[in-house]
Coordinates of C-alpha atoms in Angstrom, one line a residue:
Chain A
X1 CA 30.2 -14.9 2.1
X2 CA 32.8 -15.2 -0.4
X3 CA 35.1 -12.3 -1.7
X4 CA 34.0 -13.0 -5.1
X5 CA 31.0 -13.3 -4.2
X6 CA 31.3 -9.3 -2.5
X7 CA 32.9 -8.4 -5.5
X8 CA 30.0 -9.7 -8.1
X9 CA 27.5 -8.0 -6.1
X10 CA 30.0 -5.0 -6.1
X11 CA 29.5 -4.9 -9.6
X12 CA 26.0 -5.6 -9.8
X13 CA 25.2 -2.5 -7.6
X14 CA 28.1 -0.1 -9.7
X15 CA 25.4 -1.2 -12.1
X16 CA 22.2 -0.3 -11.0
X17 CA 24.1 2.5 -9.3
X18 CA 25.0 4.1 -12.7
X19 CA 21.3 3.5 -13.8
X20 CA 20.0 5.3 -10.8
X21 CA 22.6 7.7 -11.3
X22 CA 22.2 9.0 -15.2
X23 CA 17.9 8.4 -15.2
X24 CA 17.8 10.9 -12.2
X25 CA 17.7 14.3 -13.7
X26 CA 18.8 16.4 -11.1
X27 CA 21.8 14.0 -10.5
X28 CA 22.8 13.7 -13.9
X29 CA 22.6 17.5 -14.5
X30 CA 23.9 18.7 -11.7
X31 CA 27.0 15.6 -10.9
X32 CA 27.2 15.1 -14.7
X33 CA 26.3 18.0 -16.8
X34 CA 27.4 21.2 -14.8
X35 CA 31.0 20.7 -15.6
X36 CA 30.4 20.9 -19.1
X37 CA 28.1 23.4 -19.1
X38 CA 30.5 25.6 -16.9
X39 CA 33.2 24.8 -19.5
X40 CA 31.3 25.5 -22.3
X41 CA 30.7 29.2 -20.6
X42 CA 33.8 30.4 -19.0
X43 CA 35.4 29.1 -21.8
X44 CA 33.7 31.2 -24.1
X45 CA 33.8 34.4 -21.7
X46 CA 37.4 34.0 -21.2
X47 CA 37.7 32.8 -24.3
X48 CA 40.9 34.1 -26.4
X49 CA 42.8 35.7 -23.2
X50 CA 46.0 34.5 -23.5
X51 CA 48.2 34.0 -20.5
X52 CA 51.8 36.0 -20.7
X53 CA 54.0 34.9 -23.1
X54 CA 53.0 31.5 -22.3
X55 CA 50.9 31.2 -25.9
X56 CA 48.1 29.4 -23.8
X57 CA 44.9 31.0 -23.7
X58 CA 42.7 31.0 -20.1
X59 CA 40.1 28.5 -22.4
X60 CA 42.7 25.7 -22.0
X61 CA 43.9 26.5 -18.4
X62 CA 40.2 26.3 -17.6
X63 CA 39.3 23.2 -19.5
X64 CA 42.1 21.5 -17.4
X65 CA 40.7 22.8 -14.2
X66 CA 37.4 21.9 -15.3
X67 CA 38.5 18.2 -15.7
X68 CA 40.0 18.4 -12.1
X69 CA 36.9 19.9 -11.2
X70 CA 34.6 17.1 -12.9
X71 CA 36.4 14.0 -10.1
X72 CA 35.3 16.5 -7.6
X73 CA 31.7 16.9 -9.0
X74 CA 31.3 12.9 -9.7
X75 CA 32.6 11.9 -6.9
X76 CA 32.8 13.7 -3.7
X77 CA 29.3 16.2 -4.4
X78 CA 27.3 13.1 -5.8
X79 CA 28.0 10.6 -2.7
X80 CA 27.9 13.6 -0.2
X81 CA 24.2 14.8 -1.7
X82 CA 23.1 11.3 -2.6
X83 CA 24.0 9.1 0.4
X84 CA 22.1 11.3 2.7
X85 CA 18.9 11.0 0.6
X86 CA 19.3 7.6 0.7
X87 CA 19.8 7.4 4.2
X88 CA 16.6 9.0 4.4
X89 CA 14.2 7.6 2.2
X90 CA 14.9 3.8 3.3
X91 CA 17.7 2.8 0.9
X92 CA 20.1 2.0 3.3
X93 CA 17.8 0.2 6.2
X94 CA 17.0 -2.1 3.0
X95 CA 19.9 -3.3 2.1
X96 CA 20.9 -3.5 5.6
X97 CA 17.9 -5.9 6.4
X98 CA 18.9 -8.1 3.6
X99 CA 22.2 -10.8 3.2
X100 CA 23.8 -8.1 0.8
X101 CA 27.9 -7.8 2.2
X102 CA 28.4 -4.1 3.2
X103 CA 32.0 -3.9 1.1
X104 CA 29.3 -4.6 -2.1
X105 CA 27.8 -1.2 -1.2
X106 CA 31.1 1.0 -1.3
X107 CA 32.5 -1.4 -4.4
X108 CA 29.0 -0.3 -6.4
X109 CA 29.9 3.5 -5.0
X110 CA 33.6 3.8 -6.6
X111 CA 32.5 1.5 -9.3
X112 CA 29.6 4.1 -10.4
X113 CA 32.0 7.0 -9.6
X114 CA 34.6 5.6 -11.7
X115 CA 32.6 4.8 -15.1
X116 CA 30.4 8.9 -14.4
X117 CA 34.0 10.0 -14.7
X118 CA 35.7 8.3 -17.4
X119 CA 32.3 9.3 -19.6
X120 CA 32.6 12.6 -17.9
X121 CA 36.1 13.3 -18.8
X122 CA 35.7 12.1 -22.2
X123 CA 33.2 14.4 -23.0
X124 CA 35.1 17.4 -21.3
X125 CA 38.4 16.4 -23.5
X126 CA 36.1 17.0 -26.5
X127 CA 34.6 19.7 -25.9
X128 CA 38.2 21.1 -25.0
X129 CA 39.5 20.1 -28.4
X130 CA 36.9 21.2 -30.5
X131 CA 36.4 24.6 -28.9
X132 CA 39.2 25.8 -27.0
X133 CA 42.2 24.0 -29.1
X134 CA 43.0 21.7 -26.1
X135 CA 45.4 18.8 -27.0
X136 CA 45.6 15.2 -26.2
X137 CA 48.7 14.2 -23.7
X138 CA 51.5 14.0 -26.1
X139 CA 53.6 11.8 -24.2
X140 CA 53.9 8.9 -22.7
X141 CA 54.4 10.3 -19.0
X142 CA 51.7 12.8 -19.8
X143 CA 49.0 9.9 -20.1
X144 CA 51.2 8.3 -17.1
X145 CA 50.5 11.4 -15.4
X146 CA 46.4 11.6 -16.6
X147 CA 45.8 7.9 -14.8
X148 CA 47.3 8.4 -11.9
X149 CA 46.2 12.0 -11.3
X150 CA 42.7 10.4 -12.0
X151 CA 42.9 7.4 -10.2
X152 CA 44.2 9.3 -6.5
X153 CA 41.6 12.2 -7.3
X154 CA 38.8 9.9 -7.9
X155 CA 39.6 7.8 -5.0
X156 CA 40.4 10.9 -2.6
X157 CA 37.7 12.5 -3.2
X158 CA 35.2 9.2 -3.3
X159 CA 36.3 8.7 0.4
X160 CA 35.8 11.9 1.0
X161 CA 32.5 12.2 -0.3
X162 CA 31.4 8.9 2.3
X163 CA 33.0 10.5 5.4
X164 CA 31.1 14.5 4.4
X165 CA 27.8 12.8 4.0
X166 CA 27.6 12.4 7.8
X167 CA 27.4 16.1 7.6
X168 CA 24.1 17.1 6.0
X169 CA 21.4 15.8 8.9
X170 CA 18.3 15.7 6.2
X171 CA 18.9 14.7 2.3
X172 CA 17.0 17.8 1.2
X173 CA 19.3 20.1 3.0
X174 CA 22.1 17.8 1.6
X175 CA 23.2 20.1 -1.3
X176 CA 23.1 23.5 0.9
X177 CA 26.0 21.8 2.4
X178 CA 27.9 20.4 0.2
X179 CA 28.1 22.6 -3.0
X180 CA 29.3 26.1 -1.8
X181 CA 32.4 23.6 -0.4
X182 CA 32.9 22.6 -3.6
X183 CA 32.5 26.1 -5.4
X184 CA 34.6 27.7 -2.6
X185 CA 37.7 24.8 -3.1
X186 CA 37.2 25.6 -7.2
X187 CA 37.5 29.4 -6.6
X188 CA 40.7 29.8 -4.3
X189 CA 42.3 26.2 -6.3
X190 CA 43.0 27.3 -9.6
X191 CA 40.0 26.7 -11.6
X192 CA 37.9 30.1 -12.0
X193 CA 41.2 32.3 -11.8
X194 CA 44.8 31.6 -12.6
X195 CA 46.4 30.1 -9.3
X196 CA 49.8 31.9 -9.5
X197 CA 47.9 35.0 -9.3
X198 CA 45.5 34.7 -6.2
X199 CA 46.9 36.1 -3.0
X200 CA 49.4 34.3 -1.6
X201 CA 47.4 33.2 1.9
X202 CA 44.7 31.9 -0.7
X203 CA 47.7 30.1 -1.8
X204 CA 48.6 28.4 1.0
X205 CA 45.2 27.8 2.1
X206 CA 44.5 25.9 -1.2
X207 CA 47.7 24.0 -1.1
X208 CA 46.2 21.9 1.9
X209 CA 43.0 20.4 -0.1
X210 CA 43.9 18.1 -2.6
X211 CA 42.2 20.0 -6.0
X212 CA 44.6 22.3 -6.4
X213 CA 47.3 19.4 -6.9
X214 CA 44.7 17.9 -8.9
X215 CA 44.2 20.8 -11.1
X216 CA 47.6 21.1 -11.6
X217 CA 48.5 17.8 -12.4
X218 CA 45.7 18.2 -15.3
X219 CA 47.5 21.4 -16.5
X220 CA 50.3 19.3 -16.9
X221 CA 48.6 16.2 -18.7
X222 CA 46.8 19.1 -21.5
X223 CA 49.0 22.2 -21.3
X224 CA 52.2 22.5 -23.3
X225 CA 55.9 21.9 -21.2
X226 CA 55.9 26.0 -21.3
X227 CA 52.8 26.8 -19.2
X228 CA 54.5 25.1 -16.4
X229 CA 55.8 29.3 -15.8
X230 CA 52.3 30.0 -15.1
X231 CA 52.8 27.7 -11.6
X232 CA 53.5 29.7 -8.4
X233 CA 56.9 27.3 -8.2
X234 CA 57.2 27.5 -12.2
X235 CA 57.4 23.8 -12.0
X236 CA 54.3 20.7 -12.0
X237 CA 55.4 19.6 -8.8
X238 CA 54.1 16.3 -9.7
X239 CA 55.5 14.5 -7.0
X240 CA 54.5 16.6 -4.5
X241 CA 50.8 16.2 -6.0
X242 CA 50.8 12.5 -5.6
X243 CA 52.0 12.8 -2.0
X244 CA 49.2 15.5 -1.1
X245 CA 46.5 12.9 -3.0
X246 CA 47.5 10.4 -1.2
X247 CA 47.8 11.8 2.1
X248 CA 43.8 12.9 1.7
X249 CA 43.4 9.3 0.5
X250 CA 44.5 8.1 3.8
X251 CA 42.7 11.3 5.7
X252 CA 39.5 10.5 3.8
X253 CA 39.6 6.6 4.3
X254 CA 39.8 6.8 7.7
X255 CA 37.1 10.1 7.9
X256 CA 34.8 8.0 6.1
X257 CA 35.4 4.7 8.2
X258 CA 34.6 6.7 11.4
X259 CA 31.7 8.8 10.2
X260 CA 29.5 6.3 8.0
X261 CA 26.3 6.2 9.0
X262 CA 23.4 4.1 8.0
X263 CA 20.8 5.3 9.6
X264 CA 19.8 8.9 10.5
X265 CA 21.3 10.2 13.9
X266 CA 18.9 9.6 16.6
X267 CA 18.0 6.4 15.9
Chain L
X1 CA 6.6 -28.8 21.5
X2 CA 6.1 -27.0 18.1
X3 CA 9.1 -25.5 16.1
X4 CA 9.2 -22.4 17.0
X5 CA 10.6 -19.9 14.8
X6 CA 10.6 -16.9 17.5
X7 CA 11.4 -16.7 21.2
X8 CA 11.0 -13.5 23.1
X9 CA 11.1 -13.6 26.8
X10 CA 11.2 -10.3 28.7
X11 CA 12.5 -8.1 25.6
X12 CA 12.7 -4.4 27.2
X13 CA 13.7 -1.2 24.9
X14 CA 14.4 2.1 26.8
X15 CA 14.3 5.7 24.8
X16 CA 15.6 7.9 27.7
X17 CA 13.3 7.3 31.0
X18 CA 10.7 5.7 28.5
X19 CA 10.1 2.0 28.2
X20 CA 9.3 1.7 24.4
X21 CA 8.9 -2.1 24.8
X22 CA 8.6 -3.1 28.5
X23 CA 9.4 -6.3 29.2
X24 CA 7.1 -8.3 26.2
X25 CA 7.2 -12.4 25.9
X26 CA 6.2 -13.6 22.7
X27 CA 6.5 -17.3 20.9
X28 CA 5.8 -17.5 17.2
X29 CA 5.8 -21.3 15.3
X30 CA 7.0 -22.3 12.8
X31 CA 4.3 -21.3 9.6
X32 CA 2.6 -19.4 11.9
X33 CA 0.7 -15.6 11.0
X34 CA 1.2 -13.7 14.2
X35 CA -0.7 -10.3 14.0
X36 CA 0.4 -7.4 16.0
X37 CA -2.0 -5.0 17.0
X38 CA -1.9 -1.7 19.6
X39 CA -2.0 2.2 19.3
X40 CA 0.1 4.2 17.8
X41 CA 3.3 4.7 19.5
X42 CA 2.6 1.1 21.8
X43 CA 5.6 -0.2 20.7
X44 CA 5.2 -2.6 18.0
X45 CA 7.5 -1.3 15.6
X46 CA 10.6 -1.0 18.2
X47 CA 9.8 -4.4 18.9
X48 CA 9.5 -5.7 15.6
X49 CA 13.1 -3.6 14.7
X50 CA 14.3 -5.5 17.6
X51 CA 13.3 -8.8 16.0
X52 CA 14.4 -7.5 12.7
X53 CA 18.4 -7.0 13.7
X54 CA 17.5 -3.1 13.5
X55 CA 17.7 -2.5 17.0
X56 CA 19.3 -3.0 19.8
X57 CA 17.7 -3.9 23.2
X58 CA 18.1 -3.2 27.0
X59 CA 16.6 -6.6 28.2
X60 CA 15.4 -9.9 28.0
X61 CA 16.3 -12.9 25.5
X62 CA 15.3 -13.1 21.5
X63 CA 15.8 -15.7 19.5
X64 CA 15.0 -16.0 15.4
X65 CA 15.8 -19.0 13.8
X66 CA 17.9 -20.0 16.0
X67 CA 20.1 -17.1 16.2
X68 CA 20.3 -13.7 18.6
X69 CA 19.2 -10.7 16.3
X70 CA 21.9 -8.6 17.7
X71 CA 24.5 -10.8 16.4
X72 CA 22.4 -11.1 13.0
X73 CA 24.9 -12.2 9.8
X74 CA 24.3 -12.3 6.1
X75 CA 23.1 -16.3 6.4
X76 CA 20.6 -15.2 9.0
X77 CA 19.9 -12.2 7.2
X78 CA 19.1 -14.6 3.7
X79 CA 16.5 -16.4 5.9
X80 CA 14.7 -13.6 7.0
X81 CA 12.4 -11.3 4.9
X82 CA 11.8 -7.5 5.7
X83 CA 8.9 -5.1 4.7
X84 CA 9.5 -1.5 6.3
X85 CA 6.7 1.0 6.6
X86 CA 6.8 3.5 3.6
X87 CA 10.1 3.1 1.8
X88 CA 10.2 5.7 -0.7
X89 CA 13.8 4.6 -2.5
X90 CA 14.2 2.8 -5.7
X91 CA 12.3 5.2 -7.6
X92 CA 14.4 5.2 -10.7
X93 CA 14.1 1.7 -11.5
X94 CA 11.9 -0.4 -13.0
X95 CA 10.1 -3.1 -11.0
X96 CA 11.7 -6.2 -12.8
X97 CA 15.2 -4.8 -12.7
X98 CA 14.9 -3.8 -8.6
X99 CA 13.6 -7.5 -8.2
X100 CA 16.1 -9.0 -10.2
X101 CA 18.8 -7.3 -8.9
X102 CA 17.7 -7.8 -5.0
X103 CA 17.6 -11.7 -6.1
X104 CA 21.2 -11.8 -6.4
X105 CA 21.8 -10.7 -3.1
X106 CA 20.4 -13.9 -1.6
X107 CA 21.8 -18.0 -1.9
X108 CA 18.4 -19.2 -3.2
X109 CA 16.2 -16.8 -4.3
X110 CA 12.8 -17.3 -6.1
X111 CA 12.9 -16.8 -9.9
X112 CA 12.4 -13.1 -9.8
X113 CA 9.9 -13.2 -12.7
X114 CA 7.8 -15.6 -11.0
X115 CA 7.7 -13.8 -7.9
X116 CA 6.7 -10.5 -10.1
X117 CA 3.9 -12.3 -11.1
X118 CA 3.1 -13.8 -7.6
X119 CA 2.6 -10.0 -6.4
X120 CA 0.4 -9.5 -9.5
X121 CA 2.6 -6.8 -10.5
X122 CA 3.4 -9.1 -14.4
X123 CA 2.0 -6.1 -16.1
X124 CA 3.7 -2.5 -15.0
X125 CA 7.6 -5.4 -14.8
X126 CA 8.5 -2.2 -17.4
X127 CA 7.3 0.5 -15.0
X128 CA 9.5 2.6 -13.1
X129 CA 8.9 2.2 -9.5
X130 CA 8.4 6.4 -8.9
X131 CA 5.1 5.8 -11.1
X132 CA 3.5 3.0 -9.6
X133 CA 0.2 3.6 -7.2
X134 CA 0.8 3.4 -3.8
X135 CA -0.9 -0.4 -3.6
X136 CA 1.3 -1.3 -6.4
X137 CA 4.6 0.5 -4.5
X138 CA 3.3 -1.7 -1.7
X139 CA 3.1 -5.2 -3.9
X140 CA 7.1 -4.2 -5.2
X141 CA 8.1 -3.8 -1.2
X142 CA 6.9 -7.6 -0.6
X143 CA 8.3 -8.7 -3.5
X144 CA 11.3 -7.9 -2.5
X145 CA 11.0 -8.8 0.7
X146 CA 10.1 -12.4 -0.8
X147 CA 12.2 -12.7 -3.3
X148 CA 15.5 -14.9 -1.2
X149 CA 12.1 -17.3 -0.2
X150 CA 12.8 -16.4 3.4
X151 CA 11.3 -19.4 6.0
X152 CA 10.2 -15.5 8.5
X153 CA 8.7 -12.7 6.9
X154 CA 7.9 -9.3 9.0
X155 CA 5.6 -6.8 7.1
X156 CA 5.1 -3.6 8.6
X157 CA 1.8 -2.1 8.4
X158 CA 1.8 -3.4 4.7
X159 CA -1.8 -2.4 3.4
X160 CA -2.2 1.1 4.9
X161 CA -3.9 3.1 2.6
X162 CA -5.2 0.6 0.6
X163 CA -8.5 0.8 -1.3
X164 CA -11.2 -2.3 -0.8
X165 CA -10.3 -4.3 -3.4
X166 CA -6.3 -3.7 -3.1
X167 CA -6.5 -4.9 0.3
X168 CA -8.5 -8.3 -0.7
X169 CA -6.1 -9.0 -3.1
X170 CA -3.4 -8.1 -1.5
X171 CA -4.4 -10.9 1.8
X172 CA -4.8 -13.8 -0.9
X173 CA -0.7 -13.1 -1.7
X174 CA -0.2 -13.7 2.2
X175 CA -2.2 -16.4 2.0
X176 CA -0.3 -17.9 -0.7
X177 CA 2.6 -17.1 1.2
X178 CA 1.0 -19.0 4.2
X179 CA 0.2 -21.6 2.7
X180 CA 3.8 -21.9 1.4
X181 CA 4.8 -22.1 4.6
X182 CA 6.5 -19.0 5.6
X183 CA 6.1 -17.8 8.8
X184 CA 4.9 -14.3 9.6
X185 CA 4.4 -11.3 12.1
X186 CA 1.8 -8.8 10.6
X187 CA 1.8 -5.5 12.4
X188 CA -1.5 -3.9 11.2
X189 CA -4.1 -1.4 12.5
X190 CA -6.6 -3.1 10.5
X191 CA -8.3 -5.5 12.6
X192 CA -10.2 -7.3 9.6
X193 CA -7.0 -7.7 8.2
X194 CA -5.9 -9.6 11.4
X195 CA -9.3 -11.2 11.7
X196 CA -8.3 -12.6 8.1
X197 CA -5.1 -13.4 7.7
X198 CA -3.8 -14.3 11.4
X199 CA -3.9 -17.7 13.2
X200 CA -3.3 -15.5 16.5
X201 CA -3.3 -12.3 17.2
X202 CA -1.1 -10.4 19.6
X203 CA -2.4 -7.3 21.6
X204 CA 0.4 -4.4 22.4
X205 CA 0.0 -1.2 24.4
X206 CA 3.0 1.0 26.4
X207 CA 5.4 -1.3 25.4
X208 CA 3.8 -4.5 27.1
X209 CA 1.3 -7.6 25.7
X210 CA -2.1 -7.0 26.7
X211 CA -3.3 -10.4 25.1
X212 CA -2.7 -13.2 22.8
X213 CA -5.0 -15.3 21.2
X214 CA -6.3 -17.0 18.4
X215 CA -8.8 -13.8 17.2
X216 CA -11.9 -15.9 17.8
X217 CA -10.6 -16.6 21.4
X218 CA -9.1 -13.1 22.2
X219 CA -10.2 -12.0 26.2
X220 CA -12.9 -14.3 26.3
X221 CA -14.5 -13.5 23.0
X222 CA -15.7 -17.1 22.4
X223 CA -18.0 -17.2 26.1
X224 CA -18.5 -13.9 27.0
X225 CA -21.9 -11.5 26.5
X226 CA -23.6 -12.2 22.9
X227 CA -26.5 -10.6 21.6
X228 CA -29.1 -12.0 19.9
X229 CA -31.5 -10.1 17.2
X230 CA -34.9 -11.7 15.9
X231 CA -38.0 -9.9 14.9
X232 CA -41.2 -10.9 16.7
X233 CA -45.0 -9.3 15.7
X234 CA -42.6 -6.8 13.1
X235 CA -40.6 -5.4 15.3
X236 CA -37.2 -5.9 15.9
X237 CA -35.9 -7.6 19.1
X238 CA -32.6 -7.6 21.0
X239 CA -31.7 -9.1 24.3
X240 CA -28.0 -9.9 25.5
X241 CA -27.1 -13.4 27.0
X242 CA -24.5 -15.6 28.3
X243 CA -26.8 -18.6 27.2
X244 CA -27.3 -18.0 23.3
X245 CA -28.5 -21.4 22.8
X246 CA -31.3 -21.6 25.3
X247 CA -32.4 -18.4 24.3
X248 CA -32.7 -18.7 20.9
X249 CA -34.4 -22.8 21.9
X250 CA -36.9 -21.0 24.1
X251 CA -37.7 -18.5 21.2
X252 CA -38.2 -21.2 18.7
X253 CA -40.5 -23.0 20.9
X254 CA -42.4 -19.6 21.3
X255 CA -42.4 -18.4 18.0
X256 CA -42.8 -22.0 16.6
X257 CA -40.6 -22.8 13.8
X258 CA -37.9 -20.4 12.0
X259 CA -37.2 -17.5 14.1
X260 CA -37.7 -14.0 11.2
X261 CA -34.3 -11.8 11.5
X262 CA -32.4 -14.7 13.5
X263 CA -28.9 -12.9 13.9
X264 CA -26.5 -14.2 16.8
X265 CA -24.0 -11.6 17.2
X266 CA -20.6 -12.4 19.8
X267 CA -18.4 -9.3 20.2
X268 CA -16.3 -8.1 17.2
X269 CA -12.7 -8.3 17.3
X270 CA -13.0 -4.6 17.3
X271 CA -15.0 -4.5 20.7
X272 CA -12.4 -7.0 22.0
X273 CA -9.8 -5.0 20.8
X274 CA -11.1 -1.6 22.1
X275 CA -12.2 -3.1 25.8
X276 CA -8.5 -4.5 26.3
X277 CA -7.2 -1.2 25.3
X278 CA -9.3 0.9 27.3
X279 CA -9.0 -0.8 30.6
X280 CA -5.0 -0.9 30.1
X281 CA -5.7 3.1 29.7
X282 CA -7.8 3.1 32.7
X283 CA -4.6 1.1 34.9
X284 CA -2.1 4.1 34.0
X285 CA -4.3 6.5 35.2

């Protein structure tokens, strides 16, 4: 089989992915919607809490947490819920019994990932504009900084998503499994509470996984040059944030290339 | 020597100290309908999976179109068609976009609309798969198991839980298919269903082959004890032979003429069926 011919049906199953994807309710609220709907909330709660001197209120630290937060929610809780289930309910055996290339299956993954996000994120910028006074990167290094952040998160954390969804032995328990990861990372990384001002072991704990360096790369795509005093180092530390990205990219890629399964253990 | 599609010599499967599949030989021709019969839990699944590239084995020799299973690659794969027992997936698309998408997978696949139609499914094409009845659920899994016109097709216990009139319907698209040429192993527990459909069927039970026959030869169906019913002075008469012919001669001569309630009955595939798996339950104990 040729690699265009990998790549077409790469394509073709990002496609019917994505259909799969948004016409599943639970999915779409709970991949899609949640972010928003945790935005729109905490956002007004928080609401007019400014932050020191900084003139930034906790609205807009959130909204660029909850952006971070959305690659996490798209990606990495989606595959790690969804591959499972399809594991189980004969998804995988299928395509494994027909001519299909196995590359076409992951393309279709980041494909679908990739296109949940950029409509996720959209809608998150948005919602931060209208109602929290969010801004759109001003600069040129700030949108620099928004595709690059975006494009190492979403791959990270799709990788990561493949490898954890060894983890969950039945898809129903899948989600038992997977979201209080994902709540605990958003709690101690800078997206429910200002990071400078979590304990410092939390800190350091955090500074391992790659959202916090997500999150913080976000506050510096949609926060103003001055909130970077708000940072424990009072800097973005944005190269250090590509290095930790990529790092998990490697760490996830090679996770996920000894973990896949396709059929349930015990088979 | 016909073209034979599959060769199994010896295949052998072990789950721990258990021998799922225990050493089975089986030879399947080119546009052949093998049916696979035996108890739950005989073995006929494993082996099919074995057949199927699924599984791997601990023994013997297999070969499918001309290739080892266990070294199966996406151009053997195209060639091949697979129904698995109860696939529940898929459930948020529509019948004509799950068809047409699983077209593209393979180098010359039917036109999907056409084979939509073949499984009689034309009218629900719209109709998400979650919604359709569990014969219709059934029709979608064949289609897509058709749909790269594969030369082998295995279907897995395809028509459990059908009603009547599902079922009937459902044997005409295999005899389409048949007749099309494509070669097939059935594994049913309906032994109409093999009676119908299969030139031969094959008889498994603790992973080994009991028998395998054309179903009107199976274990000596065609010569062995046949019973035959007539009704003389209103009453109903039975008596068992090996001799049908001269019984029923001797009863013409004696009633003179047409014999009332004539009714020459050989043993069912079903008594076949249960006499082979009986006595094999008898040799393990």
């Amino acid at each position: 089989m040729s690699l265009g011919h990998t790549a077409d049906l790469g394509f073709r199953r990002a496609r019917i992915e994505l259909k799969q994807f948004f016409r599943d309710k639970e999915s779409a609220v709970f991949n899609f919607m949640l972010p928003m709907i945790l935005l729109v909330i905490f956002g007004f709660v928080f609401g007019g809490q400014e932050l020191g001197p900084t003139g930034i209120t906790f609205s807009q630290y959130f909204v660029a947490g909850m952006i971070a937060s959305g690659i996490v929610y798209t990606s990495f809780q989606n595959l790690a819920i969804s591959i499972p289930l399809e594991r189980e309910d004969g998804t995988l055996k299928r395509l494994q019994g027909t001519p299909m290339p196995k590359a076409s299956y992951f393309i279709g993954k980041v494909g679908m990932v990739f296109v949940a996000y950029l409509a996720q994120v959209t809608i998150l910028i948005a919602v931060g504009m209208i109602f929290f006074g969010i801004e759109l990167p001003k600069s040129g290094l700030q949108w620099f900084t928004f595709v690059w952040a975006s494009v190492l998160g979403l791959i990270a954390w799709t990788l990561l998503g493949i490898a954890y969804s060894a983890v969950p032995r039945t898809g129903r328990g899948a989600a038992a499994l997977v979201t209080p990861v994902v709540l605990v990372l958003q709690f101690i990384s800078g997206v429910f509470f200002v990071f400078s001002e979590l304990p410092t072991w939390m800190q350091n704990v955090a500074s391992v996984f790659p959202l916090k360096w997500l999150a913080q790369a976000m506050r510096s795509v949609f926060l103003p040059e001055s909130a970077a005093a708000l940072e424990s180092s009072g800097s973005w530390q944005l190269g250090m944030a590509a290095a930790v990205l990529f790092a998990w990219i490697i760490v996830g890629a090679l996770l996920a290339t000894w973990s896949f399964r396709w059929t349930p253990r015990g088979r | 020597m016909p073209d034979l599609i599959v060769r199994a010599e010896g295949v052998r499967k072990r789950y721990g100290d258990f021998w799922a599949v225990d050493g089975v030989d089986l030879e399947i021709a080119r546009g052949e309908c093998l049916a696979m019969l035996g108890p739950n839990g005989a073995g006929k699944t494993t082996f099919t999976e074995i057949l199927e590239g699924f599984r791997t084995r601990d023994g013997g020799m297999i070969d499918v179109l001309g290739v080892d299973p266990a070294e199966a690659t996406g151009a053997w794969k195209a060639r091949i068609g697979i129904v698995l027992q109860q696939d529940r997936d898929l459930g948020d698309l529509t019948v004509a976009e799950a068809v047409h998408h699983f077209s593209h997978y393979y180098p010359h696949p039917s036109n999907p609309d056409e084979v939509i139609a073949a499984v009689g499914l034309q009218e629900s094409a719209g109709v998400r798969i979650d919604r359709l009845s569990g014969g219709q659920r059934r029709r979608l899994d064949v289609a897509l198991g058709i749909v790269g016109q594969p030369e082998m097709l295995f279907l897995d216990e395809p028509t459990t839980g059908f009603d009547p009139e599902a079922r009937r319907d459902f044997w005409q698209l295999i005899e389409q298919l048949k007749y099309d040429g494509t070669t097939i192993l059935l594994t049913t527990h309906y032994l109409e269903e093999a009676e119908a459909l299969a030139d031969r069927v094959a008889v498994i039970a603790r992973g080994r082959l009991l028998a395998c026959a054309p179903p009107e030869l199976l274990d000596g169906r065609d010569n062995g004890t046949t019973e035959v019913h007539w009704m003389e002075n209103g009453v109903a008469r039975m008596e068992k032979t090996q001799e049908p012919t001269a019984l029923i001669h001797n009863l013409s001569q004696r009633i003179g003429g047409e014999i009332p309630g004539l009714m020459v009955r050989r043993a069912s595939l079903e008594d076949v069926y249960l006499n082979l798996i009986a006595g094999d339950a008898l040799e393990s104990s």
